[in-house]
Short mmCIF file of C-alpha atoms in Angstrom, two decimals:
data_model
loop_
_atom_site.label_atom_id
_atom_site.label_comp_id
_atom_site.label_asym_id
_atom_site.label_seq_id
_atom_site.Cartn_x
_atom_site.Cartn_y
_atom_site.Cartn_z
CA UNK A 89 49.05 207.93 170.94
CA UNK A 90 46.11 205.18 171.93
CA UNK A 91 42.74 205.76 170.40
CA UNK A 92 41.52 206.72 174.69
CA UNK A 93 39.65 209.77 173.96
CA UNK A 94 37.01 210.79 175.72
CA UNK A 95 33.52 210.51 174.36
CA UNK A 96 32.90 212.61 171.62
CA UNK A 97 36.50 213.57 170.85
CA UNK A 98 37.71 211.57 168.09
CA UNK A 99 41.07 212.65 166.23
CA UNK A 100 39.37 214.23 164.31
CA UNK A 101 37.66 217.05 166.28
CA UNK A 102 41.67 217.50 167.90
CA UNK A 103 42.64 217.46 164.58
CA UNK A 104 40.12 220.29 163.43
CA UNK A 105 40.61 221.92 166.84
CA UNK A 106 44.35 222.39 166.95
CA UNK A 107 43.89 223.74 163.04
CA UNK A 108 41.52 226.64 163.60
CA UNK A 109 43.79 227.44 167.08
CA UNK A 110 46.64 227.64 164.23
CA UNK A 111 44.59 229.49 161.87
CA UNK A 112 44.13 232.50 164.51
CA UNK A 113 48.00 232.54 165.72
CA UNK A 114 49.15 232.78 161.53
CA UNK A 115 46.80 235.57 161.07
CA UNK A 116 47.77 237.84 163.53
CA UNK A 117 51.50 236.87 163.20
CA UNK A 118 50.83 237.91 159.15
CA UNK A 119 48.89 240.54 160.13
CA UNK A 120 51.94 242.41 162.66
CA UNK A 121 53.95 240.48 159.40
CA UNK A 122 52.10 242.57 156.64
CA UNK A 123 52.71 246.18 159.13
CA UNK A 124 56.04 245.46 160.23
CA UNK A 125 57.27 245.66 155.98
CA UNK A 126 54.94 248.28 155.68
CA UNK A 127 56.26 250.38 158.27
CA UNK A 128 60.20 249.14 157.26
CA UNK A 129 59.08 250.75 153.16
CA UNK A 130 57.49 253.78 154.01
CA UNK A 131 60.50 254.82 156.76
CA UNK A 132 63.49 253.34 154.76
CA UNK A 133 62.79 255.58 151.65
CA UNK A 134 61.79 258.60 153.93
CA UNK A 135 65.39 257.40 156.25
CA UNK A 136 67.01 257.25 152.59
CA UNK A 137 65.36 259.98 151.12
CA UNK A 138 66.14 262.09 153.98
CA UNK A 139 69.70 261.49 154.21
CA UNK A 140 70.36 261.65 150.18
CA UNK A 141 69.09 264.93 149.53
CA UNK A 142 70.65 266.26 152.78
CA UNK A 143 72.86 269.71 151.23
CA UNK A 144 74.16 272.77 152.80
CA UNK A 145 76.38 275.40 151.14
CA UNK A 146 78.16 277.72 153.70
CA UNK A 147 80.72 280.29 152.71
CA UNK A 148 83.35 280.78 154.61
CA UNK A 149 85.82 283.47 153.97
CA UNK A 150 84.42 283.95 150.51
CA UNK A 151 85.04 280.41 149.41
CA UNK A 152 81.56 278.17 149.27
CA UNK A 153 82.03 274.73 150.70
CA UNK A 154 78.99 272.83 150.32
CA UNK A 155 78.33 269.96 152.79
CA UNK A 156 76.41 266.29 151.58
CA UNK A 157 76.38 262.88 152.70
CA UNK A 158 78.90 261.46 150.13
CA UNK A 159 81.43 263.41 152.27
CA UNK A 160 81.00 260.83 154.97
CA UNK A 161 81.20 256.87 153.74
CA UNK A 162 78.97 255.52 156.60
CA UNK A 163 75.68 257.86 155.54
CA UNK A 164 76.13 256.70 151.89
CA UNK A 165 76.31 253.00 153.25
CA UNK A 166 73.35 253.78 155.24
CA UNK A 167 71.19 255.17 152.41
CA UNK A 168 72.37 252.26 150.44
CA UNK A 169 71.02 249.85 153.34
CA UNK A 170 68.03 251.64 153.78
CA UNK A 171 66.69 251.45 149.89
CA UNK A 172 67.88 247.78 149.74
CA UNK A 173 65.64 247.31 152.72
CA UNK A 174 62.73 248.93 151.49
CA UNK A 175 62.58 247.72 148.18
CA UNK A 176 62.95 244.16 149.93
CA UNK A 177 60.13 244.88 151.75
CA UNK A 178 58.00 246.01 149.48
CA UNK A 179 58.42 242.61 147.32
CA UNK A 180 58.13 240.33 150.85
CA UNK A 181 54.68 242.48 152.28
CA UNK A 182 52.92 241.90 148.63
CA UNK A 183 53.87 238.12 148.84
CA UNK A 184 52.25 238.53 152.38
CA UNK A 185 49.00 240.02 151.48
CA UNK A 186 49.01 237.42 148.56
CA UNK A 187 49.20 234.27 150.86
CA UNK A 188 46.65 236.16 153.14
CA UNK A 189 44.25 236.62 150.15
CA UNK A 190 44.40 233.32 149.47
CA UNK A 191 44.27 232.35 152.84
CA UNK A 192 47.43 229.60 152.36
CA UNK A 193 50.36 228.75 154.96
CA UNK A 194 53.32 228.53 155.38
CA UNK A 195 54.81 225.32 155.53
CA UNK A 196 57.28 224.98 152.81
CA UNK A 197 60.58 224.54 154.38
CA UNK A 198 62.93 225.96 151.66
CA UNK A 199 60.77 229.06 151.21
CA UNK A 200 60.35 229.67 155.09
CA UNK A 201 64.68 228.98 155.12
CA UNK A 202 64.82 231.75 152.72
CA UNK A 203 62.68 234.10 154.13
CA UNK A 204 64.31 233.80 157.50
CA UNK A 205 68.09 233.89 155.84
CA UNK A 206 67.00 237.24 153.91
CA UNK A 207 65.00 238.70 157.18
CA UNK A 208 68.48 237.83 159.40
CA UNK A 209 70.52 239.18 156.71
CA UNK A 210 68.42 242.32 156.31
CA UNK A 211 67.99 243.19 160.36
CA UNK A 212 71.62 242.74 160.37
CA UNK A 213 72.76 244.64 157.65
CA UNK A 214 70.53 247.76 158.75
CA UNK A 215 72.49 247.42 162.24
CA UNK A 216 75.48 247.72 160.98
CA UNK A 217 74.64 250.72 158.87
CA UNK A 218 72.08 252.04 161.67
CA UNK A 219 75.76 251.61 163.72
CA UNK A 220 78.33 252.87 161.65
CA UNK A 221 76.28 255.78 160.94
CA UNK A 222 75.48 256.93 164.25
CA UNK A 223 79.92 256.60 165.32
CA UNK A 224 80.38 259.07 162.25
CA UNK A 225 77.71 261.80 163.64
CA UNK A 226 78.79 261.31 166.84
CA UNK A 227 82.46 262.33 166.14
CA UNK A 228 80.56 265.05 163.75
CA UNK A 229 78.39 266.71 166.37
CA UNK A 230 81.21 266.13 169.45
CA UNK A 231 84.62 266.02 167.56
CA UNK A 232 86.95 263.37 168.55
CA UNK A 233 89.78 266.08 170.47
CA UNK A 234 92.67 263.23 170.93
CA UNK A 235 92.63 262.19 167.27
CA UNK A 236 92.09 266.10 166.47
CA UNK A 237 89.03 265.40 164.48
CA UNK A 238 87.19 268.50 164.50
CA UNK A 239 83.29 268.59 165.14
CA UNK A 240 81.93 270.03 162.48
CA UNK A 241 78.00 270.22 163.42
CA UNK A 242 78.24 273.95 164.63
CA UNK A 243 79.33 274.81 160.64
CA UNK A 244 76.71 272.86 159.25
CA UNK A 245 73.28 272.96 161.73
CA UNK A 246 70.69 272.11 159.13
CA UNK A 247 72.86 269.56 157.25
CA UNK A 248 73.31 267.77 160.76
CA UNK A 249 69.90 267.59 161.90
CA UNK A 250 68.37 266.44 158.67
CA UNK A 251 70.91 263.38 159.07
CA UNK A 252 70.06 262.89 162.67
CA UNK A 253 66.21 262.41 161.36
CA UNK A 254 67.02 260.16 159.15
CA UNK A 255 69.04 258.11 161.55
CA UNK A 256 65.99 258.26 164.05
CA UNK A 257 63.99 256.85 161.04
CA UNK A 258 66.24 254.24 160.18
CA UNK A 259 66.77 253.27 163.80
CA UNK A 260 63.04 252.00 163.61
CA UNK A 261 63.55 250.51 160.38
CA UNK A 262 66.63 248.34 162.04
CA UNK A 263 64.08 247.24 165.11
CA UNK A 264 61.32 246.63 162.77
CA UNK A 265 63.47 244.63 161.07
CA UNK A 266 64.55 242.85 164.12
CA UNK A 267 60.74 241.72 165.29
CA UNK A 268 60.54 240.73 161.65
CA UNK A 269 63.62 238.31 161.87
CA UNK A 270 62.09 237.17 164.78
CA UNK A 271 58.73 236.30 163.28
CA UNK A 272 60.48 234.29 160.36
CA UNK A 273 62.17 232.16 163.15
CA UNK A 274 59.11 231.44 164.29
CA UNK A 275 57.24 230.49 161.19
CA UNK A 276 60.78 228.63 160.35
CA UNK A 277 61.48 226.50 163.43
CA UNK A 278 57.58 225.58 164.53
CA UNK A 279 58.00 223.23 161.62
CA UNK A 280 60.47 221.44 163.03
CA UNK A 281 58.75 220.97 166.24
CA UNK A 282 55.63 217.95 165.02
CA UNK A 283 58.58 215.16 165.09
CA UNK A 284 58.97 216.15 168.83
CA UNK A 285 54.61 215.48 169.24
CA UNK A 286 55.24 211.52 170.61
CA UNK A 287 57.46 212.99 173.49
CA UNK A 288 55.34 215.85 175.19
CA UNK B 274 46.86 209.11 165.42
CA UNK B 275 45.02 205.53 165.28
CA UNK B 276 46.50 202.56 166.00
CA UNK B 277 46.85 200.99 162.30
CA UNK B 278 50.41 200.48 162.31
CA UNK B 279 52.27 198.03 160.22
CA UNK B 280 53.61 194.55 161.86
CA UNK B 281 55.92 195.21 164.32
CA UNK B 282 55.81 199.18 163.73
CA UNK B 283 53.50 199.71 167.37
CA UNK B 284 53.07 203.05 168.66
CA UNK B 285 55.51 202.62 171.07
CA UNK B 286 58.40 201.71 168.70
CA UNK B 287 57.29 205.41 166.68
CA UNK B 288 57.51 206.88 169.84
CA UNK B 289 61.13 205.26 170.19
CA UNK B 290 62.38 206.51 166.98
CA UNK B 291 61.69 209.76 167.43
CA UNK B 292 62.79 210.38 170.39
CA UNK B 293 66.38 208.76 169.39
CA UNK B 294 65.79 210.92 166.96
CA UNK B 295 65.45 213.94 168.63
CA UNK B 296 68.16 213.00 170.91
CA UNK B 297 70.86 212.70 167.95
CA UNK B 298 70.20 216.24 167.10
CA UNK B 299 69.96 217.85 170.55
CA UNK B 300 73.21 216.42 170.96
CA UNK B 301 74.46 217.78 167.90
CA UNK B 302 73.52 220.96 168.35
CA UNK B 303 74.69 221.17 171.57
CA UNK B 304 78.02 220.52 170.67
CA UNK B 305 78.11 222.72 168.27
CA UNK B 306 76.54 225.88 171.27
CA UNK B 307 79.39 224.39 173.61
CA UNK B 308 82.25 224.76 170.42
CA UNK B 309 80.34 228.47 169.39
CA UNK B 310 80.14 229.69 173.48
CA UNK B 311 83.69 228.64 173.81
CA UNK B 312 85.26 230.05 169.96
CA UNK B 313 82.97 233.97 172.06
CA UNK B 314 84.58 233.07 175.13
CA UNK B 315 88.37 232.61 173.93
CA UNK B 316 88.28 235.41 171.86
CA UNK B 317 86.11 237.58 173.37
CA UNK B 318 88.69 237.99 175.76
CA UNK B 319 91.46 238.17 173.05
CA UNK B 320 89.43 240.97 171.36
CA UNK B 321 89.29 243.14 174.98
CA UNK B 322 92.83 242.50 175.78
CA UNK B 323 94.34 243.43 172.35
CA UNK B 324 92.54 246.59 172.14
CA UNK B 325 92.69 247.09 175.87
CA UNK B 326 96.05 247.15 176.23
CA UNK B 327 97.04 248.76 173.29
CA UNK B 328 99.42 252.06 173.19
CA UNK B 329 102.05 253.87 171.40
CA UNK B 330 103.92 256.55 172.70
CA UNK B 331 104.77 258.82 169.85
CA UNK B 332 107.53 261.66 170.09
CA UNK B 333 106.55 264.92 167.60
CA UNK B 334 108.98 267.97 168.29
CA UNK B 335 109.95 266.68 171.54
CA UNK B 336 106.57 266.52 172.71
CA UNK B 337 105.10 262.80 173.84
CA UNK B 338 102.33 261.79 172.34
CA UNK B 339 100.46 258.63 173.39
CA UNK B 340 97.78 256.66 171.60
CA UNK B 341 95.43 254.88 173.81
CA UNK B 342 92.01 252.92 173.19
CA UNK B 343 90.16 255.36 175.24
CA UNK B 344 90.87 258.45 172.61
CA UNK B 345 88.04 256.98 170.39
CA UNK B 346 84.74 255.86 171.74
CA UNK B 347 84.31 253.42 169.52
CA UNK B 348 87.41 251.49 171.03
CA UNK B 349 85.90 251.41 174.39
CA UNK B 350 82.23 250.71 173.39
CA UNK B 351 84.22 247.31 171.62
CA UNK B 352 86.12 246.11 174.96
CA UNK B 353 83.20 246.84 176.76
CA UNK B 354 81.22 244.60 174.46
CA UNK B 355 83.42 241.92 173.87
CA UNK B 356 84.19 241.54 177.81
CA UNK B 357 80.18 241.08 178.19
CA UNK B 358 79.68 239.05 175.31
CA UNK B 359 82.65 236.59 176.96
CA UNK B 360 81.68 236.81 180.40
CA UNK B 361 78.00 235.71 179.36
CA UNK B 362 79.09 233.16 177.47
CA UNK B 363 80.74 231.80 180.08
CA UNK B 364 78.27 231.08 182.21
CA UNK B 365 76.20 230.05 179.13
CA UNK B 366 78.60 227.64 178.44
CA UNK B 367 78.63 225.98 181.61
CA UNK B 368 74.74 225.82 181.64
CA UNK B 369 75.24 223.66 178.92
CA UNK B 370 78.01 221.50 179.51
CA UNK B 371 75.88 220.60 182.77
CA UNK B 372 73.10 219.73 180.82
CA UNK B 373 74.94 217.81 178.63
CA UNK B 374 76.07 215.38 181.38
CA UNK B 375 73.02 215.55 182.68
CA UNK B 376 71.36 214.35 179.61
CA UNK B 377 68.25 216.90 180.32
CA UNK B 378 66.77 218.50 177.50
CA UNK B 379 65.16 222.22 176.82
CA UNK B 380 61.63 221.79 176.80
CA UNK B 381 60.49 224.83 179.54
CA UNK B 382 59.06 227.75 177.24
CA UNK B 383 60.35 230.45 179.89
CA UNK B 384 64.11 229.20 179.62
CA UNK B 385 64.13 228.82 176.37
CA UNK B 386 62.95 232.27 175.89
CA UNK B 387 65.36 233.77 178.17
CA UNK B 388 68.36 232.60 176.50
CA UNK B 389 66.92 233.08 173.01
CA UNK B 390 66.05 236.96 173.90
CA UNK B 391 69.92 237.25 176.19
CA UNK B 392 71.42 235.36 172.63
CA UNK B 393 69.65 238.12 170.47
CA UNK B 394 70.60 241.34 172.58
CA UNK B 395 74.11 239.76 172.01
CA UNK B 396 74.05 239.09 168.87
CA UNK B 397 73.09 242.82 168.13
CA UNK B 398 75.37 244.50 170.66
CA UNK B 399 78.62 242.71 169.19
CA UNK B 400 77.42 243.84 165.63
CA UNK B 401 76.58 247.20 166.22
CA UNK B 402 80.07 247.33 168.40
CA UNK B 403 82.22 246.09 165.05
CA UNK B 404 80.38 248.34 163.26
CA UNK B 405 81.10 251.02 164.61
CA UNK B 406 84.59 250.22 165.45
CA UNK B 407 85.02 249.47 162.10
CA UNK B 408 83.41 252.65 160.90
CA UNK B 409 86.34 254.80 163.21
CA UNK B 410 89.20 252.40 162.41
CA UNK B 411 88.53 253.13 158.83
CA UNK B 412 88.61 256.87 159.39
CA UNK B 413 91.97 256.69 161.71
CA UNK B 414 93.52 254.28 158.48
CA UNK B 415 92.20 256.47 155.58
CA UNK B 416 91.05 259.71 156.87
CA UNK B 417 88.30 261.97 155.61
CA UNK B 418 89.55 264.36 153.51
CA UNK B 419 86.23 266.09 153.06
CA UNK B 420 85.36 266.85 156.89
CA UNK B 421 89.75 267.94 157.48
CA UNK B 422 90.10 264.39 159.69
CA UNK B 423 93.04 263.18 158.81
CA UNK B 424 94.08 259.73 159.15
CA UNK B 425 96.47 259.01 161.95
CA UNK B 426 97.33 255.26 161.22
CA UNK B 427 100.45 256.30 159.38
CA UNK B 428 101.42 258.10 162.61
CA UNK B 429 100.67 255.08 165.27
CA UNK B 430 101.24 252.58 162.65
CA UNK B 431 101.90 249.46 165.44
CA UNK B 432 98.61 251.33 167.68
CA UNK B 433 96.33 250.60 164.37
CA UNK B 434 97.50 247.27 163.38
CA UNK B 435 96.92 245.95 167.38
CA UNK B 436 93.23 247.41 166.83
CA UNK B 437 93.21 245.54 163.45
CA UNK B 438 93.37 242.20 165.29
CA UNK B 439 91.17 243.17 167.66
CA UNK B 440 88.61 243.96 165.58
CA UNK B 441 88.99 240.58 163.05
CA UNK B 442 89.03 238.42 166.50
CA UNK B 443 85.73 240.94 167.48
CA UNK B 444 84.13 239.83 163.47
CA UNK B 445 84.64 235.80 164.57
CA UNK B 446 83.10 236.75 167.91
CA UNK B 447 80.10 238.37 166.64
CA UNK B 448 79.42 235.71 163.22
CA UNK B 449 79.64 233.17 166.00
CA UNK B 450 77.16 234.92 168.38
CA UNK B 451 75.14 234.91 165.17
CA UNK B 452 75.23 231.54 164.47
CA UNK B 453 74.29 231.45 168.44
CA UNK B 454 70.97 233.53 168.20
CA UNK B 455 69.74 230.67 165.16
CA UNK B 456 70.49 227.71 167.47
CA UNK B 457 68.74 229.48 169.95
CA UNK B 458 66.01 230.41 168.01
CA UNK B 459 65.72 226.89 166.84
CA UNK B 460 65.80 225.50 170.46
CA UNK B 461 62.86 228.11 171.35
CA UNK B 462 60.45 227.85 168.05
CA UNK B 463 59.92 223.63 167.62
CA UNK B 464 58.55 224.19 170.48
CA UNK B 465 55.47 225.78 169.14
CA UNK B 466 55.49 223.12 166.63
CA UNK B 467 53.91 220.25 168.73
CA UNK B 468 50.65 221.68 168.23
CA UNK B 469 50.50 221.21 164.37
CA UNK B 470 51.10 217.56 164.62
CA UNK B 471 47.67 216.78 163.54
CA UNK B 472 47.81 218.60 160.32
CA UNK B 473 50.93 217.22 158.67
#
């Protein structure tokens, strides 16, 4: 807090220092940022896309039953999750590549509260779907014998391995969006942290 | 940065002020982890114990039928959880009630990542455990008609409404762990914010 630098370090070299240092850890953070929400689109409409146009028609004793995922609540809650995430993402990576054009940072508190309320809300809401979706093919592929819930995977093969890939795609869409609500804490609570500069 | 302070404003009194400051919030917030560790403790146990120790014993042409927590996976996935979730609050609790009289505060990077990556895998495992406890409890109270599993609630009517509780007290549990994994994030983050002192 004196002016005792040593020669040739005024504030501000530290100053210009400490900002380039900054400059590096934003970009790659934006960077893993920017591929995190790309990765969360592209798999959340595949996840979705899988899931929603997931069909099977078997006959059995000359009456066609014709399986799809509106037959179970927690896959239409989960297709619901993932196109809410995607689209999300799609609008929060092109504001990323837009501050990264322009080269700005973040340092608005209200925007960086809202980005990390929508990220938490987001990882959290895919992990209940990711969740809820996995109990309900579970008790599809093993059958639940005490509650005399009947498995129902060896009737429809194809129908239940489609869903299974898209529960493996949204399972990375629920850790992407994890890391990413972990990265918006970051960028969040670092701005909180200069007050503490006198003590450390 | 340079020592052109107003009269009587000297470094030292900055320095003062914001490390009151600081201090007025730490405590704060620590009351509030000691409150939210306590609120996962209580009813973490609460949640284990209703579901636990729920049964029925049912009687259907003179055969006994009894409902347990064990005959759906999701059940015991939930007690396990919630017994974890209490058990490390617990000692998370304690860590910072002795801190508290202590008067120390969480400045070591490696701590404060610990607790902020234990408070995360928390977080998640009590969510995706309501989820999908909610997700089977829903199918025992309504059924689903389309896959033939019928809903049993109206059979083991005092079985589902026990499991009811368990899950609401298992909901305050995990929005509190929640709430947790911010303060934690909070406590880990500023920490990276020292850096950008001379910039804003």
């Amino acid at each position: 807090m004196s002016s005792s630098g040593g020669v040739g370090v005024s504030p501000g070299n530290v100053a210009v220092y400490h900002g380039s240092n900054l400059m590096v850890v934003d970009r790659r953070v934006r960077v893993v940022e920017v591929v995190l929400r790309g990765v969360i689109c592209g798999l959340g409409v595949v996840a979705a896309v899988l899931v929603g146009f997931d069909t099977q028609v078997k006959e059995i004793f000359s009456i066609q039953k014709k399986a799809k995922f509106t037959d179970m609540k927690a896959l239409v809650f989960l297709v619901i999750a993932n196109g809410i995430a995607a689209a999300y993402s799609l609008v929060q990576g092109l504001r990323c590549v837009v501050s990264m054009v322009r080269g700005s940072v973040l340092f608005k508190k209200p925007l960086a509260w809202a980005i990390f309320s929508c990220d938490q809300v987001m990882a959290y809401m895919m992990l209940a779907a990711v969740a809820a979706a996995t109990q309900s093919a579970l008790i599809a592929e093993l059958g639940q014998q005490e509650l005399q819930w009947m498995k129902i995977c060896n009737m429809y093969g194809k129908f239940c391995s489609q869903v299974g890939e898209g529960i493996a795609s949204a399972v990375v869409v629920s850790l992407s969006m994890v890391a990413l609500s972990c990265i918006s804490a970051f960028n969040l609570f670092r701005l909180y942290g200069g007050k503490r500069s006198g003590r450390c």
